[in-house]
Amino acid sequence: MLQTLKYWSIELRKRHKLLKNMDPESEGPPIVKVTPLQQMAASCTGAVLTSLMVTPLDVVKIRLQAQNNPFPEGKCFVYNNGLMDHMCVCEEAGNKAWYKKPGNFHGTLDAFLKITRNEGIKSLWSGLPPTLVMAVPATVIYFTCYDQLTAVLRSKLGENETRIPIIAGIMARFGAVTVISPLELIRTKMQSKKFSYKELHQFVSKKVSQDGWISLWKGWAPTVLRDVPFSAIYWYNYEILRKWLCEKSGIYEPTFMINFTSGALAGSFAAVVTLPFDVVKTQKQTQLWTYESHKISMPLDMSTWVIMKNIIAKNGFSGLFAGLIPRLIKIAPACAIMISTYEFGKAFFQRQNVQRQQF
């Protein structure tokens, strides 16, 4: 008798699960997967939209910096399009580059208004096209890998395993940084001087023959030290916050605003924690290009930890958190826009897949 009841109990659970998956009107969403191609399309849309909305903030910041302290030839500065940092090397003094245009700005809002009025609204997106060439592929690889790894880990470890966002975030970011790192070196070299494709091929061949293939990943270590912890912290807090906000709102699926808020808060927290590595990475990249531009051999003591010790010795512990407010102003909206757009795109494709399955 007990065995019969147990058998029918198992059968009823199986049928209930099957009906729940097939019936879109049942409690909870239909279990219909979004394909990797659809995830790539959603992340690509999010990356472009994030760049379009965040780039003006950095353009204005760089123009204000150039006004107060003009960039000398051969020096470099960091440009951020909301998705990733890029090193830009200043060209000759007579060059009319976007970051050298004259201006008389009295603050951020004044700069926005004057640039728009005097130079046209397109000037707020100066320098964006070259960075999109790398930022979009890197973001597509990162977000798609994260979702695919999350799905695999959930099938192995269970749906409620809290370590999954951390593991998936680390692996996805590690892979994206490793794939993009050689392209970053080549892109920065192209920005420092106009190269033909033939000259670029010669540069890469010479670098590989002299220093080996590993030389194409120069600058990889400080990037990993910043981006991998950021990714682990970000995804863990994002998933926790999103689940908590859904419970507080009494809803099953997160809304656009819940994703937006969770992304902004998680990104802000991760940005604060990993800021010391961001400061070190920026300084290391700047020093690398200073030595290369002046044909000086790079010192052997330029490791991440040595640079960190030097910063503390010179500016104190607070020196590791220099630029906190500007970083938060960029990171919080960038994370919020990217993740909410990405989740919205996935939800859209999921609805399309459900409709196709029904017909």
Coordinates of C-alpha atoms in Angstrom, one line a residue:
M1 CA 0.0 0.0 0.0
L2 CA 2.8 2.4 1.0
Q3 CA 4.7 1.6 -2.2
T4 CA 1.5 2.3 -4.3
L5 CA 1.0 5.7 -2.7
K6 CA 4.7 6.5 -3.1
Y7 CA 4.5 5.6 -6.8
W8 CA 1.4 7.8 -7.5
S9 CA 2.9 10.7 -5.5
I10 CA 5.9 10.6 -7.8
E11 CA 3.8 10.4 -10.9
L12 CA 1.6 13.3 -9.8
R13 CA 4.7 15.4 -9.2
K14 CA 6.0 14.6 -12.7
R15 CA 2.7 15.4 -14.4
H16 CA 2.4 18.7 -12.4
K17 CA 5.9 19.7 -13.5
L18 CA 5.1 18.8 -17.1
L19 CA 1.9 20.8 -17.2
K20 CA 3.6 23.7 -15.5
N21 CA 6.3 23.7 -18.3
M22 CA 3.7 23.5 -21.0
D23 CA 1.0 25.8 -19.8
P24 CA 1.9 29.5 -20.0
E25 CA -1.0 30.4 -17.7
S26 CA 0.3 28.3 -14.8
E27 CA 2.1 29.7 -11.8
G28 CA 5.7 30.7 -12.7
P29 CA 7.2 31.3 -16.2
P30 CA 7.4 28.5 -18.8
I31 CA 10.8 26.8 -18.7
V32 CA 11.9 27.8 -22.2
K33 CA 15.6 28.4 -22.7
V34 CA 17.1 31.4 -24.4
T35 CA 19.6 30.3 -27.0
P36 CA 23.3 31.4 -26.9
L37 CA 22.8 33.4 -30.1
Q38 CA 19.9 35.3 -28.5
Q39 CA 22.0 35.9 -25.4
M40 CA 24.7 37.4 -27.6
A41 CA 22.1 39.6 -29.4
A42 CA 20.8 40.8 -26.0
S43 CA 24.3 41.6 -24.6
C44 CA 25.3 43.3 -27.9
T45 CA 22.3 45.6 -27.6
G46 CA 23.0 46.3 -24.0
A47 CA 26.7 47.1 -24.7
V48 CA 25.9 49.5 -27.5
L49 CA 23.2 51.3 -25.4
T50 CA 25.5 51.5 -22.4
S51 CA 28.3 53.0 -24.5
L52 CA 25.9 55.6 -26.0
M53 CA 24.6 56.7 -22.6
V54 CA 27.8 56.7 -20.6
T55 CA 30.4 57.9 -23.1
P56 CA 29.3 61.6 -22.8
L57 CA 30.2 61.5 -19.1
D58 CA 33.8 60.6 -19.8
V59 CA 34.2 62.9 -22.8
V60 CA 33.2 65.8 -20.6
K61 CA 35.5 64.7 -17.8
I62 CA 38.5 64.4 -20.2
R63 CA 37.7 67.8 -21.8
L64 CA 37.7 69.4 -18.3
Q65 CA 41.0 67.6 -17.4
A66 CA 42.6 68.8 -20.7
Q67 CA 41.4 72.4 -20.0
N68 CA 43.0 72.5 -16.5
N69 CA 46.1 70.4 -17.3
P70 CA 46.7 70.1 -21.1
F71 CA 47.9 66.7 -22.1
P72 CA 51.5 66.8 -23.4
E73 CA 52.6 64.9 -26.5
G74 CA 53.5 61.2 -25.7
K75 CA 51.5 61.1 -22.5
C76 CA 48.4 59.0 -22.2
F77 CA 45.1 59.1 -20.5
V78 CA 42.3 56.6 -19.7
Y79 CA 39.1 56.8 -21.7
N80 CA 36.1 54.8 -20.6
N81 CA 33.0 54.1 -22.7
G82 CA 31.0 52.6 -19.8
L83 CA 32.1 49.1 -20.5
M84 CA 35.9 49.1 -20.4
D85 CA 39.0 51.3 -20.0
H86 CA 41.1 52.3 -23.0
M87 CA 44.6 53.9 -23.0
C88 CA 44.8 56.9 -25.4
V89 CA 48.2 58.3 -26.3
C90 CA 48.4 62.0 -27.0
E91 CA 49.6 62.9 -30.4
E92 CA 51.7 65.9 -31.7
A93 CA 50.9 69.4 -30.4
G94 CA 49.4 70.6 -33.7
N95 CA 46.9 67.8 -33.9
K96 CA 43.3 68.8 -33.6
A97 CA 42.1 65.8 -31.7
W98 CA 38.8 65.8 -29.9
Y99 CA 40.4 65.9 -26.4
K100 CA 42.5 69.0 -27.4
K101 CA 39.7 71.2 -28.6
P102 CA 39.7 74.6 -26.7
G103 CA 37.0 75.3 -24.2
N104 CA 36.2 77.6 -21.3
F105 CA 34.1 75.4 -19.0
H106 CA 33.1 76.2 -15.5
G107 CA 31.9 72.7 -14.5
T108 CA 30.3 69.5 -15.8
L109 CA 26.9 70.9 -16.7
D110 CA 28.4 74.0 -18.3
A111 CA 30.7 71.7 -20.3
F112 CA 27.8 69.6 -21.5
L113 CA 25.8 72.7 -22.6
K114 CA 28.8 74.5 -24.3
I115 CA 30.0 71.4 -26.2
T116 CA 26.5 70.7 -27.5
R117 CA 25.9 74.3 -28.5
N118 CA 29.3 75.1 -30.0
E119 CA 30.5 71.8 -31.4
G120 CA 27.2 69.8 -32.0
I121 CA 25.7 67.0 -30.0
K122 CA 27.9 64.4 -31.8
S123 CA 31.0 65.8 -30.0
L124 CA 29.7 64.2 -26.8
W125 CA 30.5 60.8 -28.4
S126 CA 34.0 61.7 -29.6
G127 CA 36.3 58.7 -29.6
L128 CA 33.5 56.2 -29.3
P129 CA 33.8 54.2 -32.6
P130 CA 37.3 52.7 -32.0
T131 CA 36.4 51.6 -28.5
L132 CA 33.2 49.9 -29.6
V133 CA 35.3 47.6 -31.8
M134 CA 36.6 46.0 -28.6
A135 CA 34.1 46.8 -26.0
V136 CA 31.1 45.1 -27.7
P137 CA 32.9 41.8 -28.5
A138 CA 34.3 41.6 -24.9
T139 CA 30.9 42.3 -23.4
V140 CA 29.2 39.7 -25.6
I141 CA 31.8 37.0 -24.7
Y142 CA 31.5 37.9 -21.0
F143 CA 27.7 37.9 -20.6
T144 CA 27.1 34.9 -22.8
C145 CA 29.7 32.9 -21.0
Y146 CA 28.3 33.9 -17.6
D147 CA 24.8 32.7 -18.5
Q148 CA 26.0 29.4 -20.1
L149 CA 28.2 28.7 -17.1
T150 CA 25.4 29.5 -14.7
A151 CA 23.1 27.1 -16.5
V152 CA 25.7 24.3 -16.3
L153 CA 26.5 24.9 -12.6
R154 CA 22.8 25.0 -11.6
S155 CA 22.3 21.6 -13.3
K156 CA 25.2 20.2 -11.3
L157 CA 25.0 22.0 -8.0
G158 CA 21.3 22.9 -7.7
E159 CA 19.2 26.0 -8.3
N160 CA 19.7 27.5 -4.9
E161 CA 23.5 27.2 -4.6
T162 CA 24.8 30.7 -3.6
R163 CA 28.3 30.1 -4.9
I164 CA 27.2 29.8 -8.6
P165 CA 27.3 33.5 -9.4
I166 CA 30.8 33.8 -7.9
I167 CA 32.2 30.8 -9.8
A168 CA 30.5 31.7 -13.1
G169 CA 31.5 35.4 -12.8
I170 CA 35.1 34.6 -12.2
M171 CA 35.4 32.1 -15.1
A172 CA 33.5 34.3 -17.5
R173 CA 35.6 37.4 -16.8
F174 CA 38.8 35.4 -16.7
G175 CA 38.0 34.1 -20.2
A176 CA 36.9 37.4 -21.6
V177 CA 40.0 39.2 -20.4
T178 CA 42.3 36.5 -21.7
V179 CA 40.7 36.6 -25.2
I180 CA 40.7 40.4 -25.5
S181 CA 44.1 41.1 -24.0
P182 CA 46.1 40.8 -27.2
L183 CA 43.6 42.8 -29.1
E184 CA 43.9 45.5 -26.4
L185 CA 47.7 45.7 -27.0
I186 CA 47.3 46.0 -30.8
R187 CA 44.5 48.5 -30.5
T188 CA 46.5 50.8 -28.2
K189 CA 49.5 50.6 -30.5
M190 CA 47.3 51.6 -33.4
Q191 CA 46.0 54.6 -31.4
S192 CA 49.5 55.8 -30.5
K193 CA 50.5 56.0 -34.2
K194 CA 48.8 55.4 -37.5
F195 CA 49.7 52.0 -38.7
S196 CA 48.9 50.2 -42.0
Y197 CA 47.8 46.6 -41.7
K198 CA 51.2 45.6 -43.1
E199 CA 53.1 47.6 -40.5
L200 CA 50.8 46.2 -37.8
H201 CA 51.6 42.7 -38.9
Q202 CA 55.3 43.5 -38.8
F203 CA 54.9 44.9 -35.3
V204 CA 53.2 41.8 -34.0
S205 CA 55.6 39.4 -35.7
K206 CA 58.6 41.3 -34.3
K207 CA 57.1 41.4 -30.8
V208 CA 56.4 37.6 -30.9
S209 CA 59.9 36.8 -32.3
Q210 CA 61.6 38.9 -29.7
D211 CA 59.6 38.2 -26.6
G212 CA 57.4 35.2 -27.5
W213 CA 53.7 34.9 -27.7
I214 CA 53.3 35.7 -24.0
S215 CA 54.3 39.3 -24.8
L216 CA 50.9 39.9 -26.4
W217 CA 49.3 39.5 -23.0
K218 CA 51.3 42.3 -21.4
G219 CA 49.1 44.1 -18.9
W220 CA 46.9 41.0 -18.4
A221 CA 47.8 40.5 -14.7
P222 CA 46.6 43.9 -13.4
T223 CA 43.5 43.7 -15.5
V224 CA 42.7 40.3 -14.1
L225 CA 43.3 41.5 -10.6
R226 CA 40.8 44.2 -11.0
D227 CA 38.1 42.7 -13.3
V228 CA 37.9 39.1 -11.9
P229 CA 37.2 40.2 -8.3
F230 CA 34.8 42.9 -9.6
S231 CA 32.9 40.2 -11.6
A232 CA 32.7 37.8 -8.6
I233 CA 31.5 40.5 -6.2
Y234 CA 29.1 42.1 -8.8
W235 CA 27.3 38.9 -9.8
Y236 CA 27.0 37.6 -6.3
N237 CA 25.4 40.8 -5.0
Y238 CA 23.3 41.3 -8.1
E239 CA 21.7 37.9 -7.8
I240 CA 21.1 38.4 -4.0
L241 CA 19.7 41.9 -4.4
R242 CA 17.4 40.9 -7.3
K243 CA 16.0 37.9 -5.3
W244 CA 15.5 40.1 -2.2
L245 CA 13.8 42.9 -4.1
C246 CA 11.5 40.4 -5.8
E247 CA 10.5 38.9 -2.4
K248 CA 9.9 42.4 -1.0
S249 CA 7.7 43.3 -4.0
G250 CA 5.8 40.0 -3.9
I251 CA 6.5 39.1 -7.5
Y252 CA 8.0 36.0 -9.2
E253 CA 9.9 37.6 -12.0
P254 CA 12.1 40.7 -11.6
T255 CA 10.9 43.9 -13.4
F256 CA 13.1 46.2 -15.4
M257 CA 13.5 48.6 -12.4
I258 CA 14.4 45.7 -10.1
N259 CA 17.2 44.7 -12.5
F260 CA 18.3 48.3 -12.9
T261 CA 18.4 49.0 -9.2
S262 CA 20.2 45.7 -8.4
G263 CA 22.8 46.3 -11.2
A264 CA 23.5 49.9 -9.9
L265 CA 23.9 48.8 -6.3
A266 CA 26.0 45.7 -7.0
G267 CA 28.2 47.6 -9.5
S268 CA 28.8 50.4 -6.9
F269 CA 29.8 48.0 -4.2
A270 CA 32.1 46.1 -6.5
A271 CA 33.7 49.3 -7.8
V272 CA 34.5 50.5 -4.3
V273 CA 36.1 47.1 -3.3
T274 CA 38.2 46.8 -6.4
L275 CA 39.2 50.5 -6.8
P276 CA 42.8 49.9 -5.5
F277 CA 43.5 47.5 -8.4
D278 CA 42.0 49.9 -10.8
V279 CA 44.3 52.7 -9.6
V280 CA 47.3 50.3 -9.9
K281 CA 46.2 49.1 -13.4
T282 CA 45.9 52.7 -14.7
Q283 CA 49.3 53.7 -13.3
K284 CA 51.0 50.6 -14.7
Q285 CA 49.5 51.1 -18.2
T286 CA 50.5 54.8 -18.1
Q287 CA 54.1 53.9 -17.0
L288 CA 54.4 51.2 -19.7
W289 CA 53.5 53.7 -22.5
T290 CA 55.7 56.4 -21.0
Y291 CA 58.7 54.1 -21.1
E292 CA 57.8 52.8 -24.6
S293 CA 57.3 56.3 -26.1
H294 CA 60.7 57.4 -24.8
K295 CA 62.4 54.2 -25.8
I296 CA 63.5 53.5 -22.2
S297 CA 63.9 50.0 -20.9
M298 CA 61.1 49.1 -18.5
P299 CA 62.3 48.7 -14.9
L300 CA 62.1 45.2 -13.4
D301 CA 60.3 46.4 -10.2
M302 CA 57.0 47.4 -12.0
S303 CA 55.0 44.5 -10.5
T304 CA 51.5 45.2 -9.3
W305 CA 52.4 44.9 -5.6
V306 CA 55.5 47.2 -5.9
I307 CA 53.3 49.9 -7.5
M308 CA 50.8 49.5 -4.8
K309 CA 53.5 49.9 -2.1
N310 CA 54.8 53.0 -3.8
I311 CA 51.3 54.6 -3.9
I312 CA 50.8 53.9 -0.2
A313 CA 54.3 55.3 0.6
K314 CA 53.7 58.4 -1.5
N315 CA 50.0 59.2 -0.8
G316 CA 49.0 57.0 2.1
F317 CA 46.4 54.3 2.1
S318 CA 43.8 56.7 0.7
G319 CA 45.9 56.9 -2.5
L320 CA 44.6 53.5 -3.4
F321 CA 41.1 54.9 -3.5
A322 CA 41.9 58.0 -5.6
G323 CA 39.1 58.9 -8.1
L324 CA 36.4 57.0 -6.2
I325 CA 33.5 59.5 -7.0
P326 CA 34.3 59.7 -10.7
R327 CA 34.5 55.9 -10.9
L328 CA 31.1 55.5 -9.1
I329 CA 29.5 58.1 -11.3
K330 CA 30.5 55.9 -14.4
I331 CA 30.2 52.4 -13.0
A332 CA 26.8 52.6 -11.3
P333 CA 24.8 53.8 -14.3
A334 CA 26.9 51.6 -16.7
C335 CA 26.2 48.4 -14.7
A336 CA 22.5 49.4 -14.3
I337 CA 21.9 50.1 -18.0
M338 CA 23.9 47.1 -19.2
I339 CA 22.2 44.5 -16.9
S340 CA 18.7 45.8 -17.2
T341 CA 18.9 46.0 -21.0
Y342 CA 20.4 42.6 -21.2
E343 CA 17.7 41.0 -19.0
F344 CA 15.0 42.9 -20.9
G345 CA 16.5 41.5 -24.2
K346 CA 16.5 37.9 -22.8
A347 CA 12.9 38.2 -21.5
F348 CA 11.9 39.4 -25.0
F349 CA 13.5 36.5 -26.7
Q350 CA 12.0 34.1 -24.1
R351 CA 8.5 35.3 -24.9
Q352 CA 9.2 34.9 -28.6
N353 CA 10.4 31.3 -28.0
V354 CA 7.3 30.5 -25.9
Q355 CA 5.0 31.8 -28.6
R356 CA 6.8 29.7 -31.2
Q357 CA 6.5 26.6 -29.0
Q358 CA 2.8 27.1 -28.6
F359 CA 2.1 27.3 -32.4

